[in-house]
Amino acid sequence: RKEVEQDPGPFNVPEGATVAFNCTYSNSASQSFFWYRQDCRKEPKLLMSVYSSGNEDGRFTAQLNRASQYISLLIRDSKLSDSATYLCVATRGGSNYQLIWGAGTKLIIKP
Amino acid sequence: DAEITQSPRHKITETGRQVTLACHQTWNHNNMFWYRQDLGHGLRLIHYSYGVQDTNKGEVSDGYSVSRSNTEDLPLTLESAASSQTSVYFCASSNPGAQETQYFGPGTRLLVL
């Protein structure tokens, strides 16, 4: 079992729609969680951190459920420019510097 | 502006050759990391360093080595390249602290024939 699991997709979504991804993690000792975005053949870039209380950044909302060990990302009013692969990330238990990466969920926004 | 660079961006080599991939950051970050990315896998940690003269093995360190002689650089060496090491390699850096972000270089695409 992978330590961080994501549905690889692709999710094909019309422009303007709302889309949600989930991600599960296996290490209950993980303390911090993130969503990164990766465009084709480029480096990953931080999209947002995920806090226990949930957090929102514009059209993006991230939620953490520690009891069920999953993280979600909601994108509202999706744009063509949101097309990318979204990587779910958890810190390795006992170390906030090392990250465990999911394989990513591919999102394609269609006009 | 501070940045993190990798070189070369593309490399083709032959099985058995030694290859070194460079990573240079001007963020003055203490932490540096090397990952490889392959289809169907998340980024996998090869080696990491928390400061000068500090190096540690990650989950897929066999066949790789690093050295940290200054804050800015963490070169990754493939001692004897194998076809299984064909991959995209990313270097990243971060500063210690809660919720710290890792900043990535643009990646090196390595093909081992």
Tab-separated table of C-alpha atoms in Angstrom:
chain	number	residue	atom	x	y	z
A	1	ARG	CA	0.000	0.000	0.000
A	2	LYS	CA	1.315	3.434	-0.930
A	3	GLU	CA	1.808	5.857	1.928
A	4	VAL	CA	-0.097	8.587	0.114
A	5	GLU	CA	-2.701	7.462	-2.394
A	6	GLN	CA	-4.499	9.458	-5.024
A	7	ASP	CA	-6.831	8.649	-7.886
A	8	PRO	CA	-4.596	9.189	-10.942
A	9	GLY	CA	-7.527	10.393	-13.092
A	10	PRO	CA	-7.630	12.014	-15.514
A	11	PHE	CA	-10.577	14.082	-14.416
A	12	ASN	CA	-12.117	15.700	-17.487
A	13	VAL	CA	-14.141	18.684	-16.324
A	14	PRO	CA	-15.921	21.457	-18.242
A	15	GLU	CA	-14.774	25.000	-17.631
A	16	GLY	CA	-16.691	26.625	-14.802
A	17	ALA	CA	-17.486	23.370	-13.017
A	18	THR	CA	-16.508	22.406	-9.498
A	19	VAL	CA	-14.152	19.482	-9.030
A	20	ALA	CA	-12.950	17.709	-5.910
A	21	PHE	CA	-10.021	15.376	-5.287
A	22	ASN	CA	-9.386	13.192	-2.300
A	23	CYS	CA	-6.161	11.742	-1.054
A	24	THR	CA	-5.551	9.224	1.735
A	25	TYR	CA	-2.452	8.820	3.844
A	26	SER	CA	-1.403	5.827	5.901
A	27	ASN	CA	0.957	7.317	8.497
A	28	SER	CA	-1.051	8.626	11.419
A	29	ALA	CA	2.104	10.399	12.651
A	30	SER	CA	2.109	12.771	9.673
A	31	GLN	CA	1.699	16.309	10.966
A	32	SER	CA	1.507	18.604	7.954
A	33	PHE	CA	-0.134	18.294	4.589
A	34	PHE	CA	0.074	20.138	1.310
A	35	TRP	CA	-1.262	20.284	-2.196
A	36	TYR	CA	1.273	20.951	-4.920
A	37	ARG	CA	0.541	21.623	-8.556
A	38	GLN	CA	2.684	20.265	-11.363
A	39	ASP	CA	2.355	21.366	-14.961
A	40	CYS	CA	3.453	19.016	-17.703
A	41	ARG	CA	7.223	18.420	-17.615
A	42	LYS	CA	7.718	21.180	-15.032
A	43	GLU	CA	8.671	21.273	-11.372
A	44	PRO	CA	6.056	20.972	-8.597
A	45	LYS	CA	4.919	24.208	-6.997
A	46	LEU	CA	3.112	24.666	-3.711
A	47	LEU	CA	-0.601	25.320	-4.200
A	48	MET	CA	-1.615	25.426	-0.563
A	49	SER	CA	-1.000	23.995	2.855
A	50	VAL	CA	-3.804	22.038	4.507
A	51	TYR	CA	-4.816	22.914	8.043
A	52	SER	CA	-6.979	20.946	10.445
A	53	SER	CA	-9.635	23.630	10.390
A	54	GLY	CA	-9.679	23.697	6.607
A	55	ASN	CA	-8.483	26.602	4.562
A	56	GLU	CA	-9.508	28.518	1.502
A	57	ASP	CA	-7.505	30.459	-1.056
A	58	GLY	CA	-9.700	32.053	-3.678
A	59	ARG	CA	-11.347	29.276	-5.676
A	60	PHE	CA	-9.434	26.562	-3.841
A	61	THR	CA	-10.477	24.916	-0.573
A	62	ALA	CA	-8.481	22.266	1.272
A	63	GLN	CA	-9.765	20.077	4.076
A	64	LEU	CA	-8.068	17.621	6.413
A	65	ASN	CA	-9.823	14.754	8.171
A	66	ARG	CA	-7.365	13.219	10.642
A	67	ALA	CA	-9.811	10.603	11.934
A	68	SER	CA	-10.242	9.113	8.461
A	69	GLN	CA	-6.753	10.116	7.299
A	70	TYR	CA	-7.756	11.883	4.144
A	71	ILE	CA	-7.197	15.269	2.563
A	72	SER	CA	-9.387	16.927	-0.009
A	73	LEU	CA	-9.012	19.718	-2.532
A	74	LEU	CA	-12.002	21.519	-4.013
A	75	ILE	CA	-11.688	23.779	-7.033
A	76	ARG	CA	-14.640	26.026	-7.797
A	77	ASP	CA	-15.365	27.797	-11.087
A	78	SER	CA	-12.580	25.866	-12.780
A	79	LYS	CA	-10.450	27.644	-15.402
A	80	LEU	CA	-8.588	26.251	-18.394
A	81	SER	CA	-5.402	27.242	-16.586
A	82	ASP	CA	-6.249	24.847	-13.739
A	83	SER	CA	-5.352	21.937	-16.018
A	84	ALA	CA	-2.410	20.266	-14.314
A	85	THR	CA	-1.490	17.364	-12.069
A	86	TYR	CA	-2.263	17.893	-8.393
A	87	LEU	CA	0.081	16.244	-5.924
A	88	CYS	CA	-0.992	15.379	-2.388
A	89	VAL	CA	1.845	15.544	0.132
A	90	ALA	CA	2.253	14.575	3.787
A	91	THR	CA	5.172	15.050	6.108
A	92	ARG	CA	6.894	11.881	7.227
A	93	GLY	CA	6.083	11.100	10.830
A	94	GLY	CA	8.793	12.374	13.156
A	95	SER	CA	10.251	14.672	10.511
A	96	ASN	CA	8.641	17.841	9.244
A	97	TYR	CA	11.356	18.241	6.637
A	98	GLN	CA	10.776	15.046	4.690
A	99	LEU	CA	7.739	14.804	2.475
A	100	ILE	CA	5.826	11.776	1.221
A	101	TRP	CA	4.333	12.377	-2.208
A	102	GLY	CA	1.278	10.964	-3.875
A	103	ALA	CA	1.589	10.058	-7.551
A	104	GLY	CA	-0.786	12.849	-8.503
A	105	THR	CA	-4.252	13.384	-9.948
A	106	LYS	CA	-4.416	14.705	-13.470
A	107	LEU	CA	-7.039	17.373	-14.148
A	108	ILE	CA	-8.070	18.461	-17.625
A	109	ILE	CA	-10.383	21.435	-17.929
A	110	LYS	CA	-12.256	21.525	-21.216
A	111	PRO	CA	-13.708	24.657	-22.826
B	1	ASP	CA	15.696	37.038	-7.105
B	2	ALA	CA	16.583	33.903	-5.179
B	3	GLU	CA	16.294	30.730	-7.163
B	4	ILE	CA	17.262	27.087	-7.488
B	5	THR	CA	18.897	25.845	-10.662
B	6	GLN	CA	19.812	22.439	-12.004
B	7	SER	CA	22.249	21.423	-14.694
B	8	PRO	CA	22.298	19.887	-17.137
B	9	ARG	CA	18.619	20.041	-18.018
B	10	HIS	CA	18.929	17.016	-20.277
B	11	LYS	CA	21.532	14.275	-20.237
B	12	ILE	CA	22.079	11.094	-22.215
B	13	THR	CA	24.674	8.695	-20.928
B	14	GLU	CA	25.695	5.078	-21.222
B	15	THR	CA	25.366	2.268	-18.724
B	16	GLY	CA	28.303	2.147	-16.343
B	17	ARG	CA	29.360	5.763	-16.653
B	18	GLN	CA	29.572	8.103	-13.688
B	19	VAL	CA	27.206	11.053	-13.935
B	20	THR	CA	26.914	14.129	-11.729
B	21	LEU	CA	23.840	16.335	-11.651
B	22	ALA	CA	24.275	19.808	-10.234
B	23	CYS	CA	21.891	21.687	-7.962
B	24	HIS	CA	22.513	25.277	-6.860
B	25	GLN	CA	20.236	27.426	-4.712
B	26	THR	CA	20.527	31.058	-3.743
B	27	TRP	CA	17.785	30.972	-1.105
B	28	ASN	CA	20.400	30.284	1.605
B	29	HIS	CA	18.277	27.328	2.691
B	30	ASN	CA	19.716	24.776	5.081
B	31	ASN	CA	17.709	21.836	3.756
B	32	MET	CA	18.248	20.370	0.310
B	33	PHE	CA	16.697	17.297	-1.282
B	34	TRP	CA	17.070	15.155	-4.361
B	35	TYR	CA	14.057	13.319	-5.793
B	36	ARG	CA	13.375	11.189	-8.796
B	37	GLN	CA	10.012	11.138	-10.539
B	38	ASP	CA	8.794	8.191	-12.591
B	39	LEU	CA	5.408	7.445	-14.154
B	40	GLY	CA	2.999	5.932	-11.654
B	41	HIS	CA	5.084	6.953	-8.670
B	42	GLY	CA	5.126	9.998	-6.493
B	43	LEU	CA	8.362	11.866	-6.065
B	44	ARG	CA	10.782	9.543	-4.316
B	45	LEU	CA	13.500	10.860	-2.046
B	46	ILE	CA	17.035	9.865	-2.993
B	47	HIS	CA	19.221	11.842	-0.582
B	48	TYR	CA	18.848	14.888	1.583
B	49	SER	CA	20.938	17.299	3.611
B	50	TYR	CA	20.103	19.502	6.568
B	51	GLY	CA	23.259	21.573	6.354
B	52	VAL	CA	26.914	21.713	5.342
B	53	GLN	CA	28.665	18.363	5.774
B	54	ASP	CA	25.354	16.664	6.554
B	55	THR	CA	23.975	14.041	4.155
B	56	ASN	CA	21.351	11.348	4.626
B	57	LYS	CA	19.936	8.491	2.592
B	58	GLY	CA	16.384	8.602	1.368
B	59	GLU	CA	14.131	5.757	0.318
B	60	VAL	CA	15.835	5.060	-3.039
B	61	SER	CA	19.496	5.892	-2.370
B	62	ASP	CA	21.192	2.787	-3.833
B	63	GLY	CA	23.544	3.757	-6.640
B	64	TYR	CA	23.523	7.462	-5.750
B	65	SER	CA	25.683	9.696	-3.572
B	66	VAL	CA	25.715	13.364	-2.556
B	67	SER	CA	28.070	15.742	-0.841
B	68	ARG	CA	27.414	19.092	0.825
B	69	SER	CA	30.508	21.278	1.017
B	70	ASN	CA	28.635	24.591	1.125
B	71	THR	CA	25.106	25.873	1.678
B	72	GLU	CA	24.326	26.529	-1.981
B	73	ASP	CA	25.179	23.231	-3.682
B	74	LEU	CA	24.137	19.585	-3.418
B	75	PRO	CA	25.482	17.634	-6.410
B	76	LEU	CA	24.021	14.174	-7.040
B	77	THR	CA	26.353	11.498	-8.401
B	78	LEU	CA	25.323	8.282	-10.084
B	79	GLU	CA	28.330	6.082	-9.426
B	80	SER	CA	27.723	3.675	-12.298
B	81	ALA	CA	24.647	4.610	-14.290
B	82	ALA	CA	22.034	1.908	-14.883
B	83	SER	CA	19.043	1.914	-17.231
B	84	SER	CA	16.777	1.800	-14.156
B	85	GLN	CA	18.078	5.262	-13.294
B	86	THR	CA	16.503	6.782	-16.379
B	87	SER	CA	14.192	9.319	-14.809
B	88	VAL	CA	13.461	12.967	-14.152
B	89	TYR	CA	15.483	14.290	-11.223
B	90	PHE	CA	14.341	17.233	-9.126
B	91	CYS	CA	16.332	19.124	-6.561
B	92	ALA	CA	14.513	21.056	-3.833
B	93	SER	CA	15.386	23.254	-0.891
B	94	SER	CA	13.634	24.505	2.210
B	95	ASN	CA	14.314	26.208	5.496
B	96	PRO	CA	13.569	24.539	8.812
B	97	GLY	CA	10.317	25.597	10.360
B	98	ALA	CA	6.754	24.553	10.731
B	99	GLN	CA	4.830	24.185	7.491
B	100	GLU	CA	7.876	25.085	5.477
B	101	THR	CA	7.680	24.928	1.709
B	102	GLN	CA	10.030	23.051	-0.553
B	103	TYR	CA	11.128	25.003	-3.626
B	104	PHE	CA	12.049	22.978	-6.657
B	105	GLY	CA	14.528	23.342	-9.462
B	106	PRO	CA	13.375	22.849	-13.058
B	107	GLY	CA	14.502	19.217	-13.182
B	108	THR	CA	17.044	17.167	-15.112
B	109	ARG	CA	15.883	14.546	-17.602
B	110	LEU	CA	18.363	11.686	-17.612
B	111	LEU	CA	18.404	8.875	-20.146
B	112	VAL	CA	20.720	5.942	-19.533
B	113	LEU	CA	21.266	3.778	-22.611
